[in-house]
C-alpha angles and dihedrals in degrees: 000000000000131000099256092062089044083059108047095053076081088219121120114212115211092255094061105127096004129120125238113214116194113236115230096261097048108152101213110081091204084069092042105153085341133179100204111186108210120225107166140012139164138146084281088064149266138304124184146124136256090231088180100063127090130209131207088239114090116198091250075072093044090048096044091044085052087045091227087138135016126227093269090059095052097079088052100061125122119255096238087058091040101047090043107125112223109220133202097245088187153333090261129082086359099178092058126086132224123181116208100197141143129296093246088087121055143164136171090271098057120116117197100224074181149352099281097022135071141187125214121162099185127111098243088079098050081050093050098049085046082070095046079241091114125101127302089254129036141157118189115221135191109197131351144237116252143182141187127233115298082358099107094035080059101052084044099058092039081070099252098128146030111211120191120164107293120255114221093209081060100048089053096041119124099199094088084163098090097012090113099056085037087065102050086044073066092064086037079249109151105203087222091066102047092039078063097048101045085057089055085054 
């Protein structure tokens, strides 16, 4: 399931444009205190992104695997492209790239997950970012989070994640360290807290 196909069911599930937080006790270590950014569901099932979790790559690697620069072009980026942090989106497709930004940069390829916030997951915007030409806003994603139908709804009501309406700030922001506490300050959940009460289960 891809999010094309999500999207083009036209139907929009409750959890479109919500975070999922992991509860303390989640199970799957690949969620393990996890920020997951939903961009499609529907009752086929759930797309996002994990937006709170590095990787070793930097984006000077991805451009130079992709062969968008050579070495010597590496020392002239600018400092927006070569401080951009790359991020595990999920545990699934993990040596493709995806890039949630703002809707001030489009291509054919582009698909809206919402009404300020696009996907595109081609090589012209990566390119294009290399030239500090992109979008305002970017995070740069390899693999992605995904669910079957009714799969998400049930780890949700087993208690594994908290979901409130996603924050965009939140989505762009470069600090990854404390975004997982940021999120459920969202909710006015202090971690302490639930820490506390998922012990008490």
């Amino acid at each position: 399931m891809d999010i094309k196909t999500l999207k083009s069911k036209g139907e929009r599930g409750f959890l479109d444009g919500h975070f999922l937080i992991a509860m303390p006790g989640m199970a799957d270590t690949n969620f393990a205190r996890a920020v997951v950014y939903i961009c499609a569901h529907s009752d086929q099932g759930a797309m996002g992104f994990v937006i709170n979790q590095p990787q070793q790559m930097t984006f000077v690697d991805i451009l130079l695997h992709l062969k968008v620069i050579g070495d010597e072009d590496a020392i002239v980026l600018p400092d927006a492209a070569r401080s951009m942090p790359i991020q595990r989106g999920g545990p699934v497709e993990t040596g493709r790239g995806f890039v949630l930004h703002s809707d001030d940069y489009l291509t054919q390829s582009s698909i809206p997950v919402s009404d300020e916030i696009c996907l595109t997951a081609t090589v012209d915007i990566i390119r294009a970012m290399s030239r500090g030409k992109g979008p305002a806003k970017a995070a740069l994603m390899l693999g992605y989070a995904g669910w079957g139908a009714g799969q998400i709804e049930t780890e949700i009501a087993n208690n594994g994640w908290l979901t409130c309406p996603a924050d965009e700030t939140l989505i762009f922001d470069r600090m990854l360290d404390g975004k997982y506490n940021r999120a459920l300050a969202l909710m006015g959940v202090n971690p302490a807290m639930l820490s506390m009460e998922a012990g008490h289960g």
